[in-house]
CSV table of C-alpha atoms in Angstrom, one decimal:
chain,number,residue,atom,x,y,z
B,1,MET,CA,39.5,97.7,58.5
B,2,ARG,CA,40.7,94.3,57.2
B,3,ASN,CA,40.0,93.1,53.7
B,4,VAL,CA,37.2,90.5,53.7
B,5,GLN,CA,37.1,88.2,50.7
B,6,THR,CA,34.4,85.6,49.9
B,7,TRP,CA,35.5,82.0,49.2
B,8,GLY,CA,33.3,80.0,46.8
B,9,ALA,CA,32.2,76.4,47.3
B,10,LEU,CA,34.8,73.7,47.1
B,11,GLY,CA,35.3,72.0,43.9
B,12,ARG,CA,35.2,74.8,41.4
B,13,PRO,CA,39.0,74.6,40.5
B,14,PHE,CA,38.3,71.1,39.3
B,15,ALA,CA,35.4,71.9,36.9
B,16,THR,CA,37.8,72.9,34.2
B,17,GLY,CA,39.5,69.5,34.4
B,18,LEU,CA,36.1,67.8,33.9
B,19,VAL,CA,35.3,69.8,30.8
B,20,LEU,CA,38.7,69.2,29.3
B,21,SER,CA,38.2,65.3,29.9
B,22,VAL,CA,34.9,65.4,28.1
B,23,ALA,CA,36.4,67.5,25.2
B,24,LEU,CA,39.3,65.0,24.7
B,25,LEU,CA,36.9,62.2,24.6
B,26,LEU,CA,34.9,63.7,21.8
B,27,LEU,CA,38.0,64.6,19.6
B,28,PRO,CA,38.1,61.2,17.7
B,29,LEU,CA,34.4,61.5,16.8
B,30,ALA,CA,35.0,65.0,15.4
B,31,ALA,CA,37.8,63.7,13.2
B,32,ILE,CA,35.4,61.1,11.6
B,33,GLY,CA,33.0,63.9,10.6
B,34,GLU,CA,35.8,65.7,8.8
B,35,GLY,CA,36.0,63.3,5.8
B,36,LYS,CA,37.8,60.3,7.3
B,37,THR,CA,36.4,56.9,6.9
B,38,ALA,CA,35.9,54.6,9.9
B,39,GLU,CA,39.0,52.6,9.0
B,40,GLU,CA,41.2,55.8,8.7
B,41,ALA,CA,39.9,57.3,11.9
B,42,PRO,CA,41.7,56.6,15.2
B,43,LEU,CA,40.3,53.7,17.1
B,44,LEU,CA,38.3,54.7,20.2
B,45,PRO,CA,39.6,53.1,23.4
B,46,ALA,CA,38.1,49.9,24.5
B,47,SER,CA,37.1,51.6,27.7
B,48,PRO,CA,35.8,55.2,27.9
B,49,THR,CA,38.2,57.8,29.3
B,50,PRO,CA,37.5,58.1,33.1
B,51,VAL,CA,35.4,61.1,34.0
B,52,ALA,CA,36.5,62.9,37.2
B,53,GLU,CA,34.4,61.8,40.2
B,54,PRO,CA,32.2,64.7,41.4
B,55,THR,CA,33.4,66.4,44.7
B,56,PRO,CA,30.9,66.0,47.5
B,57,GLN,CA,29.5,69.2,48.7
B,58,PRO,CA,29.2,70.4,52.4
B,59,GLY,CA,26.1,69.1,54.0
B,60,ALA,CA,23.1,71.2,55.1
B,61,TRP,CA,24.4,72.1,58.6
B,62,ASP,CA,28.0,72.8,57.6
B,63,GLY,CA,26.8,74.7,54.6
B,64,SER,CA,24.6,77.0,56.7
B,65,GLN,CA,27.3,78.1,59.1
B,66,THR,CA,29.6,81.0,58.0
B,67,LEU,CA,33.0,81.6,59.3
B,68,ARG,CA,35.5,84.6,59.0
B,69,VAL,CA,39.0,83.2,58.7
B,70,LEU,CA,42.0,85.3,59.4
B,71,GLN,CA,44.6,84.3,56.9
B,72,ARG,CA,48.4,84.5,57.5
B,73,ASP,CA,48.7,87.6,55.2
B,74,GLY,CA,46.3,89.5,57.5
B,75,THR,CA,43.2,89.4,55.2
B,76,VAL,CA,39.9,87.8,56.4
B,77,THR,CA,38.1,85.3,54.2
B,78,GLU,CA,34.5,84.4,54.7
B,79,MET,CA,33.4,80.9,53.9
B,80,THR,CA,31.1,78.1,55.0
B,81,MET,CA,32.0,75.8,57.9
B,82,GLY,CA,32.1,73.0,55.3
B,83,ASP,CA,34.6,74.7,53.1
B,84,TYR,CA,36.7,75.7,56.1
B,85,LEU,CA,36.7,72.2,57.5
B,86,TRP,CA,38.0,70.9,54.1
B,87,CYS,CA,41.0,73.2,54.3
B,88,VAL,CA,41.7,72.1,57.9
B,89,VAL,CA,41.3,68.4,57.4
B,90,ALA,CA,43.4,68.4,54.2
B,91,ALA,CA,46.2,70.3,56.2
B,92,GLU,CA,45.9,68.4,59.5
B,93,MET,CA,45.7,64.7,58.4
B,94,PRO,CA,47.3,62.8,55.5
B,95,ALA,CA,44.7,62.3,52.9
B,96,SER,CA,46.1,58.8,52.4
B,97,PHE,CA,44.7,57.8,55.8
B,98,GLU,CA,41.7,55.5,56.1
B,99,ALA,CA,38.3,57.2,55.5
B,100,GLU,CA,37.1,56.5,59.1
B,101,ALA,CA,40.2,58.3,60.5
B,102,LEU,CA,39.5,61.2,58.1
B,103,ARG,CA,35.9,61.4,59.3
B,104,ALA,CA,37.1,61.3,63.0
B,105,GLN,CA,39.4,64.2,62.1
B,106,ALA,CA,36.6,66.2,60.5
B,107,VAL,CA,34.5,65.8,63.7
B,108,CYS,CA,37.4,66.9,65.9
B,109,ALA,CA,38.1,69.9,63.6
B,110,ARG,CA,34.5,71.0,63.6
B,111,THR,CA,34.2,70.7,67.4
B,112,TYR,CA,37.5,72.6,67.9
B,113,SER,CA,36.3,75.3,65.6
B,114,LEU,CA,33.1,75.8,67.6
B,115,TRP,CA,35.1,75.8,70.8
B,116,LYS,CA,37.3,78.5,69.4
B,117,LEU,CA,34.4,80.5,68.2
B,118,GLY,CA,33.1,80.5,71.8
B,119,ALA,CA,36.4,81.8,72.9
B,120,ARG,CA,36.1,84.8,70.6
B,121,SER,CA,39.9,85.2,70.5
B,122,HIS,CA,39.9,86.9,67.1
B,123,GLU,CA,37.2,89.5,67.6
B,124,GLU,CA,39.7,92.4,67.3
B,125,ASP,CA,40.8,91.0,64.0
B,126,GLY,CA,37.2,91.0,62.6
B,127,ALA,CA,37.4,87.3,62.4
B,128,ASP,CA,36.1,84.1,64.1
B,129,ILE,CA,39.2,81.9,63.7
B,130,CYS,CA,42.7,82.0,62.1
B,131,ALA,CA,44.7,79.8,59.7
B,132,ASP,CA,47.7,79.5,62.1
B,133,SER,CA,48.1,76.1,63.6
B,134,ALA,CA,50.0,77.5,66.5
B,135,CYS,CA,46.8,79.4,67.5
B,136,CYS,CA,43.8,77.6,65.9
B,137,GLN,CA,44.2,74.8,63.3
B,138,ALA,CA,46.4,74.1,60.3
B,139,TYR,CA,44.9,75.3,56.9
B,140,ILE,CA,45.6,74.8,53.3
B,141,THR,CA,43.8,76.1,50.2
B,142,PRO,CA,42.5,73.5,47.6
B,143,GLU,CA,45.0,74.9,45.1
B,144,ASP,CA,48.0,74.4,47.4
B,145,ALA,CA,46.7,71.0,48.5
B,146,ALA,CA,46.4,69.9,44.7
B,147,GLN,CA,50.0,70.9,44.2
B,148,ARG,CA,51.1,68.9,47.2
B,149,TRP,CA,49.1,65.8,46.2
B,150,ALA,CA,50.2,65.9,42.6
B,151,GLN,CA,48.7,63.0,40.7
B,152,ASP,CA,46.5,62.1,43.7
B,153,ALA,CA,44.9,65.6,43.8
B,154,GLN,CA,41.4,64.5,42.4
B,155,ALA,CA,41.1,61.4,44.5
B,156,PHE,CA,42.2,63.1,47.7
B,157,THR,CA,40.0,66.2,47.1
B,158,VAL,CA,37.0,63.8,46.9
B,159,LYS,CA,38.2,61.8,49.9
B,160,VAL,CA,38.6,64.8,52.2
B,161,ALA,CA,35.3,66.4,51.0
B,162,GLY,CA,33.6,63.1,51.7
B,163,ALA,CA,34.9,63.0,55.2
B,164,VAL,CA,33.5,66.4,55.9
B,165,ALA,CA,30.1,65.8,54.2
B,166,ASP,CA,29.6,62.3,55.8
B,167,THR,CA,29.9,63.8,59.3
B,168,ASP,CA,27.9,67.0,58.5
B,169,GLY,CA,27.2,68.9,61.7
B,170,GLN,CA,28.5,66.2,64.1
B,171,VAL,CA,30.0,67.8,67.2
B,172,LEU,CA,31.6,66.4,70.4
B,173,THR,CA,30.2,67.8,73.6
B,174,TYR,CA,30.6,67.5,77.3
B,175,GLY,CA,27.8,68.9,79.5
B,176,GLY,CA,26.0,70.3,76.4
B,177,ALA,CA,29.0,72.4,75.1
B,178,PRO,CA,31.6,71.7,72.5
B,179,ILE,CA,34.8,70.2,73.9
B,180,GLN,CA,38.3,71.3,73.4
B,181,ALA,CA,38.9,68.6,70.8
B,182,VAL,CA,42.7,68.8,70.6
B,183,PHE,CA,44.7,66.3,68.6
B,184,PHE,CA,48.3,65.4,67.8
B,185,SER,CA,50.3,63.1,65.5
B,186,SER,CA,51.5,60.1,67.4
B,187,ALA,CA,51.7,58.6,70.9
B,188,ALA,CA,54.1,56.3,72.6
B,189,GLY,CA,51.5,53.8,73.6
B,190,SER,CA,49.3,56.2,75.6
B,191,THR,CA,47.9,59.7,75.4
B,192,ALA,CA,48.6,62.3,78.1
B,193,ASP,CA,46.4,63.9,80.7
B,194,ALA,CA,45.7,67.6,79.9
B,195,ALA,CA,46.8,68.5,83.4
B,196,GLU,CA,50.3,67.0,82.9
B,197,VAL,CA,50.8,69.1,79.7
B,198,TRP,CA,48.8,72.3,80.4
B,199,GLY,CA,48.2,72.2,84.1
B,200,ARG,CA,44.4,72.1,83.8
B,201,SER,CA,42.4,68.9,84.2
B,202,LEU,CA,39.5,68.2,81.7
B,203,PRO,CA,37.4,65.1,82.3
B,204,TYR,CA,37.4,64.1,78.6
B,205,LEU,CA,41.2,64.6,78.1
B,206,VAL,CA,42.6,61.7,80.2
B,207,PRO,CA,45.2,59.1,79.3
B,208,VAL,CA,44.0,56.3,77.0
B,209,ASP,CA,45.9,53.6,75.2
B,210,SER,CA,46.8,54.4,71.6
B,211,PRO,CA,47.6,51.6,69.1
B,212,GLU,CA,50.1,53.1,66.6
B,213,GLY,CA,53.7,52.1,66.6
B,214,GLU,CA,56.6,51.5,64.3
B,215,GLU,CA,54.6,52.0,61.2
B,216,VAL,CA,54.6,55.8,62.0
B,217,PRO,CA,57.2,57.8,60.0
B,218,ASN,CA,59.9,59.0,62.4
B,219,TYR,CA,58.1,57.3,65.3
B,220,ARG,CA,61.5,57.3,66.9
B,221,SER,CA,63.8,60.2,66.5
B,222,THR,CA,67.1,61.4,68.0
B,223,VAL,CA,68.5,64.8,68.8
B,224,THR,CA,72.2,65.3,69.7
B,225,LEU,CA,73.6,68.4,71.5
B,226,THR,CA,77.0,69.1,72.7
B,227,ALA,CA,77.5,70.3,76.3
B,228,ASP,CA,78.2,73.8,75.0
B,229,GLU,CA,75.1,73.8,73.0
B,230,VAL,CA,73.0,72.7,76.1
B,231,ARG,CA,74.7,75.4,78.1
B,232,LYS,CA,73.9,78.2,75.6
B,233,LEU,CA,70.3,77.1,75.4
B,234,ALA,CA,69.9,77.2,79.1
B,235,GLU,CA,71.6,80.6,79.3
B,236,THR,CA,69.3,82.0,76.6
B,237,GLU,CA,66.2,80.9,78.6
B,238,GLY,CA,67.7,82.4,81.8
B,239,LEU,CA,67.2,79.1,83.7
B,240,GLY,CA,69.8,79.8,86.4
B,241,CYS,CA,71.4,76.4,86.0
B,242,ASP,CA,74.7,75.5,87.6
B,243,LEU,CA,76.5,73.7,84.7
B,244,SER,CA,80.0,74.0,86.2
B,245,GLY,CA,80.3,70.3,86.9
B,246,GLU,CA,80.8,67.3,84.6
B,247,PRO,CA,78.1,67.0,81.9
B,248,SER,CA,77.3,63.5,83.0
B,249,GLY,CA,75.7,65.0,86.1
B,250,TRP,CA,73.7,67.8,84.5
B,251,PHE,CA,70.4,66.0,84.0
B,252,THR,CA,69.0,64.5,87.1
B,253,ASN,CA,65.7,63.7,88.9
B,254,VAL,CA,63.8,62.6,85.8
B,255,VAL,CA,60.1,62.1,86.8
B,256,ARG,CA,57.7,60.4,84.4
B,257,SER,CA,53.9,60.7,84.2
B,258,ALA,CA,51.5,57.7,84.0
B,259,SER,CA,51.7,58.1,80.1
B,260,GLY,CA,55.4,57.6,80.2
B,261,ARG,CA,56.2,61.2,79.2
B,262,VAL,CA,58.8,63.2,81.1
B,263,ALA,CA,56.8,65.2,83.7
B,264,SER,CA,59.8,67.0,85.2
B,265,LEU,CA,63.6,66.9,85.4
B,266,SER,CA,66.5,68.9,86.8
B,267,LEU,CA,69.1,70.5,84.7
B,268,GLY,CA,72.0,71.8,86.7
B,269,GLY,CA,69.7,72.1,89.7
B,270,ALA,CA,67.0,74.0,87.8
B,271,SER,CA,63.6,72.3,87.6
B,272,LEU,CA,62.1,71.9,84.1
B,273,SER,CA,58.7,70.4,83.0
B,274,GLY,CA,58.9,67.8,80.3
B,275,GLY,CA,57.1,70.2,78.0
B,276,ALA,CA,59.6,73.0,78.7
B,277,ALA,CA,62.5,70.6,78.0
B,278,ARG,CA,60.8,69.4,74.8
B,279,SER,CA,60.6,73.0,73.6
B,280,LEU,CA,64.0,74.0,74.8
B,281,PHE,CA,65.8,71.2,73.0
B,282,SER,CA,63.4,71.0,69.9
B,283,LEU,CA,62.3,67.5,70.6
B,284,ARG,CA,59.3,65.9,68.7
B,285,SER,CA,57.6,64.9,72.0
B,286,ALA,CA,58.1,64.9,75.8
B,287,CYS,CA,58.5,61.1,75.7
B,288,PHE,CA,62.3,60.9,75.7
B,289,ASP,CA,65.4,59.6,77.4
B,290,VAL,CA,68.6,61.5,77.6
B,291,SER,CA,72.1,60.1,77.8
B,292,GLU,CA,75.6,61.6,77.8
B,293,ALA,CA,78.9,60.3,76.4
B,294,GLU,CA,82.2,62.4,76.0
B,295,GLY,CA,80.3,65.7,76.4
B,296,VAL,CA,77.5,64.9,73.9
B,297,PHE,CA,73.9,64.5,74.9
B,298,THR,CA,71.6,62.2,73.0
B,299,PHE,CA,67.8,62.6,73.3
B,300,SER,CA,66.0,59.5,72.3
B,301,VAL,CA,62.4,60.5,71.5
B,302,THR,CA,59.2,58.5,70.7
B,303,GLY,CA,56.1,59.9,69.1
B,304,TYR,CA,55.2,63.4,67.9
B,305,GLY,CA,53.1,66.1,69.5
B,306,HIS,CA,51.8,67.2,72.8
B,307,GLY,CA,50.1,63.9,73.4
B,308,VAL,CA,46.6,65.2,74.6
B,309,GLY,CA,43.4,64.1,72.9
B,310,MET,CA,43.2,62.2,69.6
B,311,SER,CA,46.3,60.6,68.2
B,312,GLN,CA,46.0,60.9,64.4
B,313,TYR,CA,48.2,57.8,63.7
B,314,GLY,CA,46.3,56.0,66.5
B,315,ALA,CA,43.0,56.9,64.8
B,316,ASN,CA,44.3,55.5,61.6
B,317,ALA,CA,45.4,52.3,63.2
B,318,MET,CA,42.0,51.9,64.8
B,319,ALA,CA,40.4,52.5,61.5
B,320,LYS,CA,42.6,49.9,59.8
B,321,ALA,CA,41.4,47.5,62.5
B,322,GLY,CA,37.8,48.2,61.7
B,323,SER,CA,36.8,50.9,64.0
B,324,GLY,CA,34.3,53.6,62.8
B,325,TRP,CA,34.7,57.3,63.5
B,326,ARG,CA,32.3,57.3,66.3
B,327,GLU,CA,34.2,54.5,68.1
B,328,ILE,CA,37.5,56.4,67.4
B,329,VAL,CA,36.4,59.7,68.9
B,330,ALA,CA,34.7,57.9,71.9
B,331,HIS,CA,37.9,56.2,72.7
B,332,TYR,CA,40.1,59.3,72.6
B,333,TYR,CA,37.6,61.8,74.3
B,334,THR,CA,36.4,60.0,77.4
B,335,GLY,CA,32.7,60.6,78.2
B,336,ALA,CA,32.1,63.0,75.3
B,337,ALA,CA,28.7,62.8,73.6
B,338,ILE,CA,28.0,63.3,69.9
B,339,GLN,CA,25.5,65.8,68.9
B,340,THR,CA,24.2,67.0,65.5
B,341,GLY,CA,24.7,70.8,65.5
B,342,ILE,CA,24.8,72.9,68.5
């Protein structure tokens, strides 16, 4: 039996800060009452001390849904959908992004959560969903997020909570069911078809243009490997490559998809998908070129992530250009409808 803990409403860790702020504001007034004249008392500031902005609470729909979240330590935490989505949005997307991009992320996270619930992949764990991004979605507690955000903690806490509350219960559907609302960091001009990455076509996960570019951190990255390192990696995976010839002839038959990613290539006569090559050589995406010089291979990579669904940096670029969250999700999930609750 797993340990089930309840998780209170978001914002409680910040109540103490609010009380302290008010107390500090009243200290000068208390000093006047202790025998000091007005001239002797410290002058009050011309402007009152800012009071922390209250954190928006989850809306009615998100607040009415309860989730059991399997934590990384094996415990299970019970919380509302709204509180869970705050932890996901805070972990998945930079809180410095545009408000409309964060709202789009909240809708994607809510939709993906419902899709995962339908899959019932964590029933044996006594949970509905997990806090592992490799399986479900990334997750961070408010306390850990506050440490990460440092001086921006209060503002970012409110901003993320607002993105969740402002989209309360909004879900992306296709044929009346929640879609597999996957997302990734950044694209190289276009998103990818689900079929080219996972081998299964979905009508709402097809290639679309994505507007981000050089403003993305590490948009272009490089990985260098010696011929010996490539050989060892291939042997570890048991690819059956013939790497007896000159390294300049090891990588051949590069085939690209419509989105510009590597669909397949040959390494010493063995065929690899672009995704397999990305994983094998620890590349940030399957959109890459490979060159060789004096026994050293250079992989020049653009973008980050699997490339399917919503690009987070693309969503932010659209938001900066004036698009609202509805326009953003409609762009990245072709033909998907927006419903309130489901």
